[in-house]
mmCIF file of C-alpha atoms in Angstrom:
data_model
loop_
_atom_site.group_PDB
_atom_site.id
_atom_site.type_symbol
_atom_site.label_atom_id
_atom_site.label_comp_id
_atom_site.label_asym_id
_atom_site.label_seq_id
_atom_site.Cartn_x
_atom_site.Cartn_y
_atom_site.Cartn_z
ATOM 1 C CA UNK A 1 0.000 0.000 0.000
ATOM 2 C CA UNK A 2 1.689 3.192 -1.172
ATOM 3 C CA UNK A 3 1.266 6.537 0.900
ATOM 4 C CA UNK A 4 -1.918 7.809 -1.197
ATOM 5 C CA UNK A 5 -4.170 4.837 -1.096
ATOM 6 C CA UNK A 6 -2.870 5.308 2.787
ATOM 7 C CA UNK A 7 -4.379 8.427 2.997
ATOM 8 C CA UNK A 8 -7.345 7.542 1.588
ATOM 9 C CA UNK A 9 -7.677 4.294 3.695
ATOM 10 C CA UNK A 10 -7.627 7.003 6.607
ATOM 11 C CA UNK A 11 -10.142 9.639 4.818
ATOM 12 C CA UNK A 12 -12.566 7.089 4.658
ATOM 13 C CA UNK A 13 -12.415 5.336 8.012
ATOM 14 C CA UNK A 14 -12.831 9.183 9.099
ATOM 15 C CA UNK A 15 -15.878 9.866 7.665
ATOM 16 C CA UNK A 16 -17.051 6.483 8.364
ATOM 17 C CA UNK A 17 -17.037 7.154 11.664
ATOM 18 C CA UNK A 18 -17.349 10.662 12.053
ATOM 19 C CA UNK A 19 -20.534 10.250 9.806
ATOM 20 C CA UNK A 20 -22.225 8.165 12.418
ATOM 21 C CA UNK A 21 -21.507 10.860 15.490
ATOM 22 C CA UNK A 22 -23.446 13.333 13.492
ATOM 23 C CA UNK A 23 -25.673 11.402 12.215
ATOM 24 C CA UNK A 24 -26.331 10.516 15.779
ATOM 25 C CA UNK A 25 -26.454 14.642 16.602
ATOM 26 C CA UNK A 26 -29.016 14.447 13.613
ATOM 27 C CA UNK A 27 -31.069 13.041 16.088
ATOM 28 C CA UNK A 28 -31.366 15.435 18.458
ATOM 29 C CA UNK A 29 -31.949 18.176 16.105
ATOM 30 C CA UNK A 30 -34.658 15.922 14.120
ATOM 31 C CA UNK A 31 -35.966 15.346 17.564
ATOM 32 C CA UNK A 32 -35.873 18.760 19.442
ATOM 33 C CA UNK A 33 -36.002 21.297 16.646
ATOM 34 C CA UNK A 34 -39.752 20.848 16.009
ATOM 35 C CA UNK A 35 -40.643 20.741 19.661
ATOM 36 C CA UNK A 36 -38.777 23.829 20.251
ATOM 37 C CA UNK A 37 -35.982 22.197 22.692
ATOM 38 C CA UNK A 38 -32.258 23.737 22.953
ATOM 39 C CA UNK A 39 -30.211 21.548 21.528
ATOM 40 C CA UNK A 40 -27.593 21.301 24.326
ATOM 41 C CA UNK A 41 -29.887 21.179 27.423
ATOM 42 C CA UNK A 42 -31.181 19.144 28.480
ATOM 43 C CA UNK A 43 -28.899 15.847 28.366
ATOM 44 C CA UNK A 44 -29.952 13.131 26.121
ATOM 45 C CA UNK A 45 -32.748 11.119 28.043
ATOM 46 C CA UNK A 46 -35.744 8.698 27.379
ATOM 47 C CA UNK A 47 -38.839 11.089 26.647
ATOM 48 C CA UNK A 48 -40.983 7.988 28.504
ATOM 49 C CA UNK A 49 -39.435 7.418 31.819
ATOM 50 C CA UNK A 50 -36.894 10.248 31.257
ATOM 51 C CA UNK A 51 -33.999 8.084 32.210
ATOM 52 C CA UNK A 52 -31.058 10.409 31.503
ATOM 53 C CA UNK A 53 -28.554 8.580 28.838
ATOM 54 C CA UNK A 54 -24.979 7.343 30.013
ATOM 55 C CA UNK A 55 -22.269 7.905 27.555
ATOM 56 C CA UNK A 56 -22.501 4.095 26.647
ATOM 57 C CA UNK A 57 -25.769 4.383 25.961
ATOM 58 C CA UNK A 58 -24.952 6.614 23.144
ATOM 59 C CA UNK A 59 -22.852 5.068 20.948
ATOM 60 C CA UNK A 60 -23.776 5.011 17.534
ATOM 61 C CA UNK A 61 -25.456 1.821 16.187
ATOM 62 C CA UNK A 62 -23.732 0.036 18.804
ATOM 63 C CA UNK A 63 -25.719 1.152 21.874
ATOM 64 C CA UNK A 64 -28.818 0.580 19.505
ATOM 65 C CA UNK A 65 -27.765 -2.950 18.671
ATOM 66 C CA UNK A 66 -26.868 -3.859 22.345
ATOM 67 C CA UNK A 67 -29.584 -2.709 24.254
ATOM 68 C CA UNK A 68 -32.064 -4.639 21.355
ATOM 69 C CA UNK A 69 -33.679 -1.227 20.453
ATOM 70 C CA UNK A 70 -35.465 -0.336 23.571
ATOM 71 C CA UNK A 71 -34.693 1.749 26.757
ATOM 72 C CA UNK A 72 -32.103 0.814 29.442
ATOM 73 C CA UNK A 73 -34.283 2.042 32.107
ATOM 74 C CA UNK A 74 -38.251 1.316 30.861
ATOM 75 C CA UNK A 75 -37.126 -0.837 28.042
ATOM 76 C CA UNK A 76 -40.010 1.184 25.600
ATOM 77 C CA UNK A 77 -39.160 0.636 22.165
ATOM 78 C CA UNK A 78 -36.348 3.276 20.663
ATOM 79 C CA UNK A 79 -37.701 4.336 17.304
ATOM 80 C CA UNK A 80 -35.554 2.825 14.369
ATOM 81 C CA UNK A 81 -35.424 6.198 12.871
ATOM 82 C CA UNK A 82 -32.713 6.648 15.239
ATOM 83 C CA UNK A 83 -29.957 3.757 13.694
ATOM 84 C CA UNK A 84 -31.469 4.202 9.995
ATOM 85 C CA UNK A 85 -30.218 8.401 10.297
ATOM 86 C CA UNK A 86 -26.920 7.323 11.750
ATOM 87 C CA UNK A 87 -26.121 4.463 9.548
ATOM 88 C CA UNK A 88 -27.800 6.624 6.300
ATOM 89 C CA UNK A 89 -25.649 9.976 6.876
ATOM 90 C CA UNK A 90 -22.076 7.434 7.469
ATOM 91 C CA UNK A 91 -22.890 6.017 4.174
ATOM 92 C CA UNK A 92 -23.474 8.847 2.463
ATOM 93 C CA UNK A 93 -20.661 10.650 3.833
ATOM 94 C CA UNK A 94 -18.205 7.386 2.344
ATOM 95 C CA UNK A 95 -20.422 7.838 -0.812
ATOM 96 C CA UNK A 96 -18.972 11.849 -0.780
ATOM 97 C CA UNK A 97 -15.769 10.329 -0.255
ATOM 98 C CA UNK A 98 -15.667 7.606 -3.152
ATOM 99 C CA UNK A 99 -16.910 10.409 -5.956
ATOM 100 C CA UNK A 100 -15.335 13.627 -5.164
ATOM 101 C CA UNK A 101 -12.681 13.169 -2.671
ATOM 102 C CA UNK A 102 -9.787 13.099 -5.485
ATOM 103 C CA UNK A 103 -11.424 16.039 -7.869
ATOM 104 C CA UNK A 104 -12.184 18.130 -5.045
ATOM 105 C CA UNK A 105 -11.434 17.766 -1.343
ATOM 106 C CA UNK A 106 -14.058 20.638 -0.938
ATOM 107 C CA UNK A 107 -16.977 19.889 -2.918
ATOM 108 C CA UNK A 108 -16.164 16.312 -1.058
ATOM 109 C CA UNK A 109 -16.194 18.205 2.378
ATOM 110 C CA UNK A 110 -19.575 20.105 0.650
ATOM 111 C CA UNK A 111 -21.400 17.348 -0.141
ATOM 112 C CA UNK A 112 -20.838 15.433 2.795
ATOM 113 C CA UNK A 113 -22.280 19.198 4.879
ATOM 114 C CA UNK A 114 -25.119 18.699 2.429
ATOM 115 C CA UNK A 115 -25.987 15.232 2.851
ATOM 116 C CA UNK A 116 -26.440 15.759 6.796
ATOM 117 C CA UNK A 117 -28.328 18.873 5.846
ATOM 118 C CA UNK A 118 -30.780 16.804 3.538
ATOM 119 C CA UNK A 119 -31.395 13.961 6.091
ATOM 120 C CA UNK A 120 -32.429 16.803 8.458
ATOM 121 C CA UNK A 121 -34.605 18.147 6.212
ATOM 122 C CA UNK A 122 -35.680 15.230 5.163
ATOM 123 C CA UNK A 123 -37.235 13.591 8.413
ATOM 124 C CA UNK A 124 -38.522 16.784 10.237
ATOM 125 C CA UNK A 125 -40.721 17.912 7.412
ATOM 126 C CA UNK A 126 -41.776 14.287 6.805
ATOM 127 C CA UNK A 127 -43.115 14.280 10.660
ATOM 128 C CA UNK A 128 -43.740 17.621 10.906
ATOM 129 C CA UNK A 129 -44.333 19.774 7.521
ATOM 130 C CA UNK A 130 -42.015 21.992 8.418
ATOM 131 C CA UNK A 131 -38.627 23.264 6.406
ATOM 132 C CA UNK A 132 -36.786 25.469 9.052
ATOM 133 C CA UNK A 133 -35.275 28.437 7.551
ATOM 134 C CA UNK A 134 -31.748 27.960 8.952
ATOM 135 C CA UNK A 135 -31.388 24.732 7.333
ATOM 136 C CA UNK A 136 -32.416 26.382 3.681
ATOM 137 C CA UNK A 137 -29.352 29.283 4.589
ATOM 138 C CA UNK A 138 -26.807 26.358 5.289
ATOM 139 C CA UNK A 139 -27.984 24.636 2.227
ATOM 140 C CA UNK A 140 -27.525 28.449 0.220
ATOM 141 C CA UNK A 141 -24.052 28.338 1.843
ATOM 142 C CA UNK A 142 -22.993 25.289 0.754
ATOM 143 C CA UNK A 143 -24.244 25.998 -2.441
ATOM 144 C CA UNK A 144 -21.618 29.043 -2.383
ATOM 145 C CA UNK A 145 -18.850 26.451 -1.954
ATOM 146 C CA UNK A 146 -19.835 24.682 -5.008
ATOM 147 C CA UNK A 147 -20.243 27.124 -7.219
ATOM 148 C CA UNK A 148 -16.748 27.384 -7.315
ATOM 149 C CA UNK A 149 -15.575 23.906 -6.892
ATOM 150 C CA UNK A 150 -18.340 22.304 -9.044
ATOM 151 C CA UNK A 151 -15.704 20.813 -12.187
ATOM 152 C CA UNK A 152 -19.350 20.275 -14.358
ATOM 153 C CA UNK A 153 -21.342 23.346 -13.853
ATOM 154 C CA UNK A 154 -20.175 26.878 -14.704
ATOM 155 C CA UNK A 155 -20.286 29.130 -11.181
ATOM 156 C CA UNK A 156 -23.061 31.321 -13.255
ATOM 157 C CA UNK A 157 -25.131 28.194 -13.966
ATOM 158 C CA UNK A 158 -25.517 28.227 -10.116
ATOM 159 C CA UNK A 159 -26.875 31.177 -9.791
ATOM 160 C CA UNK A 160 -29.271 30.595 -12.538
ATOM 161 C CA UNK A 161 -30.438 27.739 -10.990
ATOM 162 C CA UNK A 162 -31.118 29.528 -7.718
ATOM 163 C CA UNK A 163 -33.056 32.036 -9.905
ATOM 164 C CA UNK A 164 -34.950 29.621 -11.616
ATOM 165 C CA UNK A 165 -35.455 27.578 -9.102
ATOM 166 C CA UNK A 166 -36.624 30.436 -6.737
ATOM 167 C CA UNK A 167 -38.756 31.630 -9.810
ATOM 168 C CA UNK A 168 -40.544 28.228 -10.597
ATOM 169 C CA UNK A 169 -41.350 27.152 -7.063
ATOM 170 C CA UNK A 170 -42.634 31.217 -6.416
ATOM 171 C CA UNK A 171 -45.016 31.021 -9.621
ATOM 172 C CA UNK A 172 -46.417 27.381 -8.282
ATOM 173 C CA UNK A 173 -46.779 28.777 -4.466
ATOM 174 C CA UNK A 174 -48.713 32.278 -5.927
ATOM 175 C CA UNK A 175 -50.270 30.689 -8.942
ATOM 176 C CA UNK A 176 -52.068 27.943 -6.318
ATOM 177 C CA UNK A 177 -52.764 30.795 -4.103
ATOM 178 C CA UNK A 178 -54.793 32.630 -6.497
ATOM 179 C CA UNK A 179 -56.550 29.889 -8.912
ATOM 180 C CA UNK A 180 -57.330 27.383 -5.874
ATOM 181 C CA UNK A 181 -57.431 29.328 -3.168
ATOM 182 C CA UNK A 182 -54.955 27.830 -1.269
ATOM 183 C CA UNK A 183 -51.447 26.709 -0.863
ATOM 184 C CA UNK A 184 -50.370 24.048 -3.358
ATOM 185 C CA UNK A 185 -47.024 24.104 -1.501
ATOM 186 C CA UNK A 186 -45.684 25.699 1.350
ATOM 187 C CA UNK A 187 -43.240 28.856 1.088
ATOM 188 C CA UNK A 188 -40.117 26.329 2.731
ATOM 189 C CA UNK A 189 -40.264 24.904 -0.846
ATOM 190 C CA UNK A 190 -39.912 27.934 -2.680
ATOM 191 C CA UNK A 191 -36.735 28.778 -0.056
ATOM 192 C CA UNK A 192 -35.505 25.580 -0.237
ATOM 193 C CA UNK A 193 -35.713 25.184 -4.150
ATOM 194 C CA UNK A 194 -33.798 28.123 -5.182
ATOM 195 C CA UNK A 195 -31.300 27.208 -2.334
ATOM 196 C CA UNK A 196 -31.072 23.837 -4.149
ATOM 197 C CA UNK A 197 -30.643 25.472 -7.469
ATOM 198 C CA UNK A 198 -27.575 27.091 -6.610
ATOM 199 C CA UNK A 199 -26.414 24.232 -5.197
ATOM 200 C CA UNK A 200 -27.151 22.238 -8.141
ATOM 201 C CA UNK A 201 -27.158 24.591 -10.824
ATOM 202 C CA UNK A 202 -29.939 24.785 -13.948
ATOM 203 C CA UNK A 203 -28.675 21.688 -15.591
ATOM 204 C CA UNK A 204 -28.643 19.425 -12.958
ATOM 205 C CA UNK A 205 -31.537 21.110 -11.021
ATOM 206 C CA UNK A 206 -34.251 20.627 -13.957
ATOM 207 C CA UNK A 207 -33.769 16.368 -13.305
ATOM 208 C CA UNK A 208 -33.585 16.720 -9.273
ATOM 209 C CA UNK A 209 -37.013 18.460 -9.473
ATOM 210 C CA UNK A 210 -38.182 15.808 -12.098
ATOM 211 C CA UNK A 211 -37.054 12.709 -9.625
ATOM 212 C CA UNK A 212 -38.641 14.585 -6.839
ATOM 213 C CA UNK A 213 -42.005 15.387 -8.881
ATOM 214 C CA UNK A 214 -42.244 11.257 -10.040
ATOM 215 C CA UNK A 215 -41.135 10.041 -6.809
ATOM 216 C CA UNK A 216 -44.259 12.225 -4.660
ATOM 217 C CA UNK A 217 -46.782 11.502 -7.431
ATOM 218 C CA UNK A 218 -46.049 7.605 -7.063
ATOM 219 C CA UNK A 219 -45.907 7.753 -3.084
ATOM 220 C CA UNK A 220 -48.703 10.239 -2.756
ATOM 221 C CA UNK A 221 -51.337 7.926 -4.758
ATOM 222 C CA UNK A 222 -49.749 4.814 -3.114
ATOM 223 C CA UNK A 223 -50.667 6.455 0.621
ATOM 224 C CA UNK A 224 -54.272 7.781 -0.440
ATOM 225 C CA UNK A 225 -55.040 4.339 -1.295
ATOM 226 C CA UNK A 226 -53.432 2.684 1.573
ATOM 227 C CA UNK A 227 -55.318 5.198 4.326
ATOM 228 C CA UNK A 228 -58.039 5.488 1.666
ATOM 229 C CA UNK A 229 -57.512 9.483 2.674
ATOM 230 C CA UNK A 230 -59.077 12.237 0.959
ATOM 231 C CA UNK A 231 -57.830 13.766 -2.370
ATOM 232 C CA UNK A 232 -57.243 17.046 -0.279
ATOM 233 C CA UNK A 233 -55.169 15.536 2.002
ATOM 234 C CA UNK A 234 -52.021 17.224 2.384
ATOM 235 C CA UNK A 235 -48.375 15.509 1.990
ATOM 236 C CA UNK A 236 -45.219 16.831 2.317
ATOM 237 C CA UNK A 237 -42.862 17.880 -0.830
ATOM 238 C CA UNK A 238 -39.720 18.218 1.124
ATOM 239 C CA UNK A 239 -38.574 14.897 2.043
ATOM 240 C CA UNK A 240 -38.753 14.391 -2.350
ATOM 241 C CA UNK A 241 -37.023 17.349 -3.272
ATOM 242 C CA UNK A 242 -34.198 16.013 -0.502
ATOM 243 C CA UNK A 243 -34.145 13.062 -2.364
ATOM 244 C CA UNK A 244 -34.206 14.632 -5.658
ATOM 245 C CA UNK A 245 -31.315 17.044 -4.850
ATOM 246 C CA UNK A 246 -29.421 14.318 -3.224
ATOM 247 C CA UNK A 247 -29.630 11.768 -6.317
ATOM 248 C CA UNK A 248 -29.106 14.774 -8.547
ATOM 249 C CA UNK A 249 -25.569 15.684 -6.676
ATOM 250 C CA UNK A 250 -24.010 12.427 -6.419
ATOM 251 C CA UNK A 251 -25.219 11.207 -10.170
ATOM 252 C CA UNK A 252 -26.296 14.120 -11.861
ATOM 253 C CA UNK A 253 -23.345 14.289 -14.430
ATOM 254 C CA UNK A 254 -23.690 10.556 -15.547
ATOM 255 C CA UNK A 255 -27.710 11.763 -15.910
ATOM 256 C CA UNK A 256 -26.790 14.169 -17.818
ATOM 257 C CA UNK A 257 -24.065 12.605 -19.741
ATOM 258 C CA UNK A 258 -26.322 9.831 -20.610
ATOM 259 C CA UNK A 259 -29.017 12.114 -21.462
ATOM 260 C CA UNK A 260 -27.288 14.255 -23.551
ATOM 261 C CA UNK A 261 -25.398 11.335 -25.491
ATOM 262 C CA UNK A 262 -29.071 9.679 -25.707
ATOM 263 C CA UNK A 263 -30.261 13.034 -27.456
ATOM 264 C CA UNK A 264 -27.245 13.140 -29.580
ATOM 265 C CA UNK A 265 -27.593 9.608 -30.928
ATOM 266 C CA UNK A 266 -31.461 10.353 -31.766
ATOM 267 C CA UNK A 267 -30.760 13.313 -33.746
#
């Protein structure tokens, strides 16, 4: 083994495990966030017999595994959402790793920021409807760092993708507004999709919002038949545009390679 395959033995036993620490501080944000707790107070504890969490009891996947999903104390079920976030954002941190780490230790660092960001998003607005505004500014942010370390996209293509992404998602939010009377969407989307499109930029944004449109339709239909619910029932949008955008960054040049060369060969 020669000194760079080394190194990058290292790098990914790094974000391996630092993946699964904040995936496991993913947690406590998904959990606390909505319910309007500090973050950092009050220590980690069981919500059901508030049994306050020793540091062994907090070791990712491990403590899960070991204590057979349920409480030291009351032994009430833990919630699986808890090893699936930990054991999602360490893979997809490794996944960061594998595509970007030797083109771009920064877009590598980015995307990894961005997957954790995603999850978050992901889970809260599935449970709760709600796309916080300070996770739509770290998203913008780390759409800044890409612009410039994106090898695919032009930096302007970013910022027309926040435009037109912004744009879109502002015309659906109004245009529902005023033809139906009420919101089609909430006005998190709008934030988040223009945050997304200068993450993404145009080219890559356009499929992200298609994956995310297909994926909802397909689920959406799927849970109205299951509950047998109401067509006016109301679904989130986020958790699909987090999966969009998050498809989109890791394979959205192939997609687009592979789209374009599929064009090309038609014409």
């Amino acid at each position: 083994m020669d000194e760079r395959q080394f190194i990058l033995l290292c790098v990914y036993l790094l974000a391996g495990l630092i993946g699964l620490c904040v995936g496991s501080f993913l947690n406590v944000v998904i959990y606390r966030l909505p319910n309007g707790m500090r973050l950092s107070h009050p220590a980690s504890h069981c919500p059901r017999c508030d049994y306050r969490l020793k540091w062994y009891d907090n070791v990712p996947l491990l403590s899960y595994l070991i204590l057979g999903g349920r409480c030291r104390s009351c032994r009430d079920r833990i919630p699986p959402r808890y090893p699936m976030v930990e054991l999602l954002n360490a893979l997809l941190w490794l996944l960061s790793v594998r595509l970007f780490w030797e083109e771009s230790v920064i877009y590598a660092l980015t995307a990894m920021a961005v997957s954790s960001l995603l999850i978050g998003i992901f889970w809260i607005d599935l449970e709760h409807m709600l796309i916080f505004n300070r996770f739509t500014v770290l998203l913008a942010l780390c759409g800044l760092a890409a612009m410039f370390t994106d090898g695919f996209t032009a930096w302007y293509d970013h910022l027309i993708g926040a435009a037109v992404g912004g744009a879109v998602f502002a015309a659906l939010y109004y245009g529902s507004i005023a033809v139906l009377k009420t919101e089609g969407l909430g006005f998190g989307d709008v934030k988040y999709a223009a945050a997304a499109g200068l993450l993404l930029g145009w080219q890559k944004f356009i499929p992200a919002i298609l994956i995310a449109s297909v994926l909802g339709c397909v689920c959406m239909v799927a849970a109205n038949r299951i509950r047998h619910a109401d067509k006016r029932t109301e679904y989130p949008f986020g958790p699909f545009l987090a999966l969009g955008t998050l498809i989109t960054m890791f394979f959205g040049n192939g997609i687009l390679t592979w789209y374009l060369g599929f064009v090309f060969d038609l014409v």
